[in-house]
GROMACS .gro file of C-alpha atoms in nm:
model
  173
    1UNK     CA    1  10.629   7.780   9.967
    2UNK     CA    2  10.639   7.960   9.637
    3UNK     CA    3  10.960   7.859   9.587
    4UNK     CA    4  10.928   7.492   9.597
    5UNK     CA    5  10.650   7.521   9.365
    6UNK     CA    6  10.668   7.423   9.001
    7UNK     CA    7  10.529   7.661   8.779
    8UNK     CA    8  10.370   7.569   8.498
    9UNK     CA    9  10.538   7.678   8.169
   10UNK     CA   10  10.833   7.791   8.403
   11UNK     CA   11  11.249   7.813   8.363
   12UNK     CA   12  11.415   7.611   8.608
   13UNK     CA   13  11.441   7.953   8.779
   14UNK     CA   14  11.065   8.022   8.819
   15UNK     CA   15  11.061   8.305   8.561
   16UNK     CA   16  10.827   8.267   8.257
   17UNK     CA   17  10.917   8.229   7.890
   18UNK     CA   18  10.714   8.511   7.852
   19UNK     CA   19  10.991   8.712   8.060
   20UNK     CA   20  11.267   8.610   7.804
   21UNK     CA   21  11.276   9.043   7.629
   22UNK     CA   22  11.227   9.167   7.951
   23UNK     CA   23  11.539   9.341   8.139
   24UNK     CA   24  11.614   9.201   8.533
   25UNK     CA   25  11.431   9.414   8.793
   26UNK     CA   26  11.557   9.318   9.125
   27UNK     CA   27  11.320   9.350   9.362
   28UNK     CA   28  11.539   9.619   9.581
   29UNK     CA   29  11.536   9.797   9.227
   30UNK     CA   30  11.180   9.784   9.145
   31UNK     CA   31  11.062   9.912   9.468
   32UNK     CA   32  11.355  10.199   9.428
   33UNK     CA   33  11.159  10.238   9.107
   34UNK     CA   34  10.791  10.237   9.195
   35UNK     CA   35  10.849  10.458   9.534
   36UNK     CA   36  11.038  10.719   9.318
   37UNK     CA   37  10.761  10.674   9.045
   38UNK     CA   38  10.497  10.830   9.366
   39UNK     CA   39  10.743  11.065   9.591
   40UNK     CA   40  10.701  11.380   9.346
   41UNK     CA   41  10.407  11.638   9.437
   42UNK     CA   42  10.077  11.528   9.484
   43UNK     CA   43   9.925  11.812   9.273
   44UNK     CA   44  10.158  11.643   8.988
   45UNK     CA   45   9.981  11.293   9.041
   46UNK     CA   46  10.222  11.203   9.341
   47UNK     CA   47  10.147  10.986   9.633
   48UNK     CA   48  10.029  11.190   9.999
   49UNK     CA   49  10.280  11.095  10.273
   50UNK     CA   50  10.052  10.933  10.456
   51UNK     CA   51   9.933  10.702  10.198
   52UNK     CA   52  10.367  10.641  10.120
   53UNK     CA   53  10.388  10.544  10.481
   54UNK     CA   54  10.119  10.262  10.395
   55UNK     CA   55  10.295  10.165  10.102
   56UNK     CA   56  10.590  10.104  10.248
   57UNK     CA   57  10.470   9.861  10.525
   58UNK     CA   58  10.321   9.683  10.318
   59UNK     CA   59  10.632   9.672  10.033
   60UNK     CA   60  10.857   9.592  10.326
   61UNK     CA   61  10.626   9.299  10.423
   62UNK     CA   62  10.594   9.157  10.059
   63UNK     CA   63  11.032   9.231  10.032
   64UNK     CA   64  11.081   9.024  10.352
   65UNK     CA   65  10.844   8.761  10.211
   66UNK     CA   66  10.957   8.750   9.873
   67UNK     CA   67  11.393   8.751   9.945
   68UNK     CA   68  11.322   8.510  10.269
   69UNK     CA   69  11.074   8.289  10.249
   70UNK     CA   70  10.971   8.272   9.870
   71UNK     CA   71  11.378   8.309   9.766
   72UNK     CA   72  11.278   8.555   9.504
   73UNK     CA   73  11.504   8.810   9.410
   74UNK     CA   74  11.311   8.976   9.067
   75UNK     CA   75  11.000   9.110   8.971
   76UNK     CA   76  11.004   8.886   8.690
   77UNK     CA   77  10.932   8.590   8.943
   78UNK     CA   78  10.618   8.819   9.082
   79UNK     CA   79  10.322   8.626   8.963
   80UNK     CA   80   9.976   8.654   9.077
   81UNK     CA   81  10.012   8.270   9.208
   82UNK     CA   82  10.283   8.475   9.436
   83UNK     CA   83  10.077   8.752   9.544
   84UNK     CA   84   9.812   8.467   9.613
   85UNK     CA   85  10.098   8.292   9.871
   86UNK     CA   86  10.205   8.603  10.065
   87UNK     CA   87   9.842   8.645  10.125
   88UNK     CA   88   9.803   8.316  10.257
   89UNK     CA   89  10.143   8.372  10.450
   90UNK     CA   90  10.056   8.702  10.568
   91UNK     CA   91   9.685   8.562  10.694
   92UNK     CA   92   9.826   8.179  10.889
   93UNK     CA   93  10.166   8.306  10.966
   94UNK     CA   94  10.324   8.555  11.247
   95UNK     CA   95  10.559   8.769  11.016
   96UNK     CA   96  10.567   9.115  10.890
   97UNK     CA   97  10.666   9.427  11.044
   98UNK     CA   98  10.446   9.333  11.331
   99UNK     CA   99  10.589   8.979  11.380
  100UNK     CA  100  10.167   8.896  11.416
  101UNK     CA  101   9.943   8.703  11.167
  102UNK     CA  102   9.815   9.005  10.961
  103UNK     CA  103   9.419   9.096  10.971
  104UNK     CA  104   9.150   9.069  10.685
  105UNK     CA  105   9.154   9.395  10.601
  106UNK     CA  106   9.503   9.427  10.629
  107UNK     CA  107   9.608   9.120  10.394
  108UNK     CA  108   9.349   9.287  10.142
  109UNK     CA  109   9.505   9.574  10.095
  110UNK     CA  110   9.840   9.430  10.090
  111UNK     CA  111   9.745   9.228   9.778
  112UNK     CA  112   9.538   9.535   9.623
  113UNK     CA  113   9.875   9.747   9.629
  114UNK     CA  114  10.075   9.484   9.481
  115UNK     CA  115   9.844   9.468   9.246
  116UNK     CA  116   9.882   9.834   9.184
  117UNK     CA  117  10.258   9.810   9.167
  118UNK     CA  118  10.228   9.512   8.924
  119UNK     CA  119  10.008   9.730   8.715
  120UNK     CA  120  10.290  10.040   8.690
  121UNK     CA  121  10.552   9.838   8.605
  122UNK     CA  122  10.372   9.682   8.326
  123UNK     CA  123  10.228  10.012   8.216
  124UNK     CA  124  10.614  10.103   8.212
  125UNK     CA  125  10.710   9.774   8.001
  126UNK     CA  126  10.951   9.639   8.313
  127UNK     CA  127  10.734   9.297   8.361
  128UNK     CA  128  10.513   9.112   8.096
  129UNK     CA  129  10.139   9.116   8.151
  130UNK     CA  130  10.136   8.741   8.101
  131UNK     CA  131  10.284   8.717   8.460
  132UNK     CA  132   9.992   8.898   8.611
  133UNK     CA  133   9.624   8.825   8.636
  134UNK     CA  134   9.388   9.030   8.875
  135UNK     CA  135   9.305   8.865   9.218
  136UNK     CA  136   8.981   8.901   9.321
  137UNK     CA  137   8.909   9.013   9.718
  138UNK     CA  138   8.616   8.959   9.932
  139UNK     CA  139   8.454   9.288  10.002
  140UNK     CA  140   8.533   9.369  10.336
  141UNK     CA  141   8.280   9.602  10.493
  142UNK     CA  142   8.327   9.543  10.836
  143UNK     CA  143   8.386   9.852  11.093
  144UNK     CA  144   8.686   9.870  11.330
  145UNK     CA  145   8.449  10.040  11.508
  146UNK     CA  146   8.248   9.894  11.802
  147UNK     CA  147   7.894   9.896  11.854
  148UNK     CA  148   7.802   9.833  12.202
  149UNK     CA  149   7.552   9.576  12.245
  150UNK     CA  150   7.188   9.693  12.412
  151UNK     CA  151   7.308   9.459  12.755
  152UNK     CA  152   7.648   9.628  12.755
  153UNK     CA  153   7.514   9.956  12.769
  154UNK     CA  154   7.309   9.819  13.066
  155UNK     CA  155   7.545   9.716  13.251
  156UNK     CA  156   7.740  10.020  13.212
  157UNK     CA  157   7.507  10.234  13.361
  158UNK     CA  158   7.418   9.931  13.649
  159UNK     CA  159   7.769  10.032  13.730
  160UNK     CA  160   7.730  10.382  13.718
  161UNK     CA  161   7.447  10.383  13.924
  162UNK     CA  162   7.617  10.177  14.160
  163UNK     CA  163   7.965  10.375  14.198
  164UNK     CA  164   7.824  10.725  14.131
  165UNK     CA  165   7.545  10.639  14.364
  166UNK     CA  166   7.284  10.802  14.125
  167UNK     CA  167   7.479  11.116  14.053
  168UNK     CA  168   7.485  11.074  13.673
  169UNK     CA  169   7.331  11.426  13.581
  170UNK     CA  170   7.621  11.485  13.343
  171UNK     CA  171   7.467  11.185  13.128
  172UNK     CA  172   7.103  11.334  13.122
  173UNK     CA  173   6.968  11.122  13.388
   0.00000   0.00000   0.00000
């Protein structure tokens, strides 16, 4: 667990020197702050609602993480090596809204918004870039889409045949 871990060049309470002229952002607070940063209108640069609905999942995933299983209670603490652990969580472990291991695609974007939220807040001089590095992500181009295969589109019509007794004129047979 992350917080077990000894970091490198860490306090004893896993914030980095480089965190020393930096203000406490709770993590309650810094969501408060980045979710208020993208509610305004989306003409102005805000956030769609559908997209905020996204967002939050996956903040509430990385809040349980981070308060109950990392024992994290800053942004400060949020390094990459962090983001890198609820990823791993969020892949071998049942958790999250869901209470299920979370999919490829779904852990991806996970770390690519905390990523983004790591980004704002040093953009807005709340966390030290020294705390965050970017985490590369395999490039996952797979379809949730099915493609049936050529023998399952046999047996489908086998079936057909055999039910419908040949009366498949609505399928251009």
């Amino acid at each position: 667990s992350s917080a077990s871990r000894i970091i490198p060049g860490a306090t004893n309470n896993g914030v980095s020197p480089a965190t020393a002229n930096f203000a406490p952002l709770s993590l309650k607070d810094g969501r408060d702050v980045y979710f208020n940063s993208r509610r305004k209108s989306f003409v102005i640069k805000g956030t769609e609602k559908s997209s905020l609905a996204r967002y939050s999942a996956a903040m509430a995933n990385f809040m349980e993480y981070a308060s109950q299983i990392a024992g994290l209670t800053d942004w400060l603490q949020v390094t990459s090596n962090v983001v890198k652990d609820f990823a791993d969580y969020r892949a071998t472990t049942a958790s999250g809204l869901r209470k299920r291991q979370a999919m490829p695609r779904t852990v991806a974007f996970e770390i690519g918004f905390l990523q983004g939220v790591i980004r704002y807040f040093v953009k807005k001089k709340l966390v030290p870039p020294e705390n965050h590095e970017n985490i590369d992500t395999r490039d996952l181009k797979v379809s949730s889409r099915y493609s049936y295969r050529a023998e399952e589109v046999d047996a489908m019509l086998e079936r057909c045949f055999v039910i419908h007794k040949n009366q498949l004129e609505w399928l251009g047979f």
